[in-house]
mmCIF file of C-alpha atoms in Angstrom:
data_model
loop_
_atom_site.group_PDB
_atom_site.id
_atom_site.type_symbol
_atom_site.label_atom_id
_atom_site.label_comp_id
_atom_site.label_asym_id
_atom_site.label_seq_id
_atom_site.Cartn_x
_atom_site.Cartn_y
_atom_site.Cartn_z
ATOM 1 C CA MET U 1 107.916 -18.239 -143.016
ATOM 2 C CA THR U 2 105.916 -19.462 -140.100
ATOM 3 C CA GLN U 3 106.679 -16.296 -138.224
ATOM 4 C CA THR U 4 105.464 -14.180 -141.123
ATOM 5 C CA ASN U 5 102.181 -16.108 -141.305
ATOM 6 C CA GLU U 6 101.728 -15.825 -137.566
ATOM 7 C CA SER U 7 102.507 -12.153 -137.776
ATOM 8 C CA LYS U 8 99.951 -11.623 -140.553
ATOM 9 C CA THR U 9 97.375 -13.642 -138.636
ATOM 10 C CA ARG U 10 97.942 -11.563 -135.527
ATOM 11 C CA SER U 11 97.777 -8.396 -137.548
ATOM 12 C CA ARG U 12 94.474 -9.438 -139.120
ATOM 13 C CA HIS U 13 93.142 -10.467 -135.736
ATOM 14 C CA LEU U 14 94.102 -7.089 -134.241
ATOM 15 C CA ASP U 15 92.614 -5.254 -137.227
ATOM 16 C CA ARG U 16 89.389 -7.204 -136.809
ATOM 17 C CA GLN U 17 89.286 -6.402 -133.084
ATOM 18 C CA PHE U 18 89.881 -2.698 -133.804
ATOM 19 C CA ARG U 19 87.081 -2.665 -136.387
ATOM 20 C CA VAL U 20 84.717 -4.387 -133.948
ATOM 21 C CA LEU U 21 85.686 -1.940 -131.240
ATOM 22 C CA GLU U 22 85.227 1.010 -133.583
ATOM 23 C CA ARG U 23 81.751 -0.224 -134.600
ATOM 24 C CA ARG U 24 80.803 -0.707 -130.967
ATOM 25 C CA LEU U 25 81.991 2.789 -130.063
ATOM 26 C CA THR U 26 80.104 4.265 -132.993
ATOM 27 C CA ARG U 27 76.899 2.483 -131.922
ATOM 28 C CA LEU U 28 77.447 3.646 -128.350
ATOM 29 C CA GLU U 29 77.889 7.247 -129.480
ATOM 30 C CA ASP U 30 74.764 7.003 -131.606
ATOM 31 C CA THR U 31 72.710 5.821 -128.655
ATOM 32 C CA GLN U 32 73.911 8.430 -126.169
ATOM 33 C CA LEU U 33 71.520 11.186 -125.195
ATOM 34 C CA THR U 34 72.666 14.771 -125.075
ATOM 35 C CA GLY U 35 72.281 16.826 -121.931
ATOM 36 C CA ARG U 36 69.558 18.847 -123.635
ATOM 37 C CA GLU U 37 67.607 15.669 -124.474
ATOM 38 C CA VAL U 38 67.912 14.406 -120.902
ATOM 39 C CA ASN U 39 66.782 17.757 -119.496
ATOM 40 C CA PHE U 40 63.853 17.879 -121.915
ATOM 41 C CA SER U 41 62.780 14.372 -120.847
ATOM 42 C CA ILE U 42 63.100 15.230 -117.170
ATOM 43 C CA ASP U 43 61.140 18.455 -117.692
ATOM 44 C CA ASN U 44 58.370 16.443 -119.367
ATOM 45 C CA VAL U 45 58.236 14.079 -116.398
ATOM 46 C CA TYR U 46 58.040 17.021 -113.982
ATOM 47 C CA ASP U 47 55.287 18.594 -116.094
ATOM 48 C CA GLU U 48 53.289 15.374 -115.898
ATOM 49 C CA ILE U 49 53.860 15.178 -112.146
ATOM 50 C CA ASP U 50 52.673 18.787 -111.766
ATOM 51 C CA ALA U 51 49.555 18.040 -113.826
ATOM 52 C CA LEU U 52 48.778 15.007 -111.661
ATOM 53 C CA GLU U 53 49.365 17.059 -108.529
ATOM 54 C CA ASP U 54 46.941 19.707 -109.806
ATOM 55 C CA GLN U 55 44.311 17.034 -110.481
ATOM 56 C CA MET U 56 44.811 15.558 -107.014
ATOM 57 C CA ASN U 57 44.524 19.004 -105.419
ATOM 58 C CA GLN U 58 41.300 19.704 -107.315
ATOM 59 C CA ARG U 59 39.851 16.372 -106.211
ATOM 60 C CA PHE U 60 40.972 17.006 -102.650
ATOM 61 C CA ASP U 61 39.365 20.453 -102.678
ATOM 62 C CA ARG U 62 36.081 18.985 -103.966
ATOM 63 C CA LEU U 63 36.212 16.235 -101.377
ATOM 64 C CA GLU U 64 37.006 18.733 -98.647
ATOM 65 C CA SER U 65 34.047 20.926 -99.633
ATOM 66 C CA GLN U 66 31.761 17.871 -99.671
ATOM 67 C CA ILE U 67 32.977 16.918 -96.208
ATOM 68 C CA ASP U 68 32.372 20.483 -94.972
ATOM 69 C CA LEU U 69 28.859 20.422 -96.426
ATOM 70 C CA LEU U 70 28.147 17.056 -94.816
ATOM 71 C CA ALA U 71 29.498 18.297 -91.471
ATOM 72 C CA ALA U 72 27.248 21.372 -91.692
ATOM 73 C CA ARG U 73 24.212 19.172 -92.444
ATOM 74 C CA ILE U 74 25.040 16.866 -89.535
ATOM 75 C CA GLU U 75 25.452 19.833 -87.203
ATOM 76 C CA GLU U 76 22.098 21.260 -88.340
ATOM 77 C CA ARG U 77 20.417 17.900 -87.721
ATOM 78 C CA PHE U 78 21.923 17.696 -84.240
ATOM 79 C CA ASN U 79 20.702 21.228 -83.531
ATOM 80 C CA GLN U 80 17.181 20.243 -84.681
ATOM 81 C CA LEU U 81 17.272 17.138 -82.506
ATOM 82 C CA GLU U 82 18.534 19.172 -79.562
ATOM 83 C CA ARG U 83 15.674 21.677 -79.980
ATOM 84 C CA LYS U 84 13.131 18.830 -80.181
ATOM 85 C CA LEU U 85 14.636 17.204 -77.111
ATOM 86 C CA ASP U 86 14.536 20.522 -75.224
ATOM 87 C CA LEU U 87 10.901 20.990 -76.266
ATOM 88 C CA ALA U 88 10.036 17.436 -75.172
ATOM 89 C CA ILE U 89 11.752 17.924 -71.820
ATOM 90 C CA SER U 90 10.053 21.291 -71.340
ATOM 91 C CA THR U 91 6.646 19.850 -72.242
ATOM 92 C CA SER U 92 7.214 16.915 -69.896
ATOM 93 C CA GLN U 93 8.165 19.206 -67.027
ATOM 94 C CA GLU U 94 5.112 21.421 -67.643
ATOM 95 C CA ARG U 95 2.808 18.383 -67.536
ATOM 96 C CA ARG U 96 4.430 17.162 -64.376
ATOM 97 C CA MET U 97 4.073 20.564 -62.726
ATOM 98 C CA GLY U 98 0.524 20.967 -63.920
ATOM 99 C CA GLY U 99 -0.440 17.471 -62.863
ATOM 100 C CA ASP U 100 0.567 17.928 -59.208
#
C-alpha cells in the first residue's frame, strides 16, 4: 500500500510539473514576437534615425552657410583694412617725398 501511495504522489507531482511547464510554455509563446513584428519595430527605429539624420543635415547646412557668410564678411573687412593701409602708406610716402 505504501508503494501505491508513493506512486500516486509521484504521479501527482509529475502531473503538477507538466501543468506548470505547459503554462510556462504557453506564456512564453504568448510573449514571443513574430518576425514581421520585429522587422516592423526595426524599420520604425531606422525611420526615426533617418529623420534625425535629416534634421542634423539641415542644421549642418544652415551652420555651414552661416560660417560661409561670416568668412565672406571677414574677408571683406580684411580687404577694406588692406585698402586703408595701402592708402595710409601711399599718403605717408607722398608726404615724405614732398617734404624733402
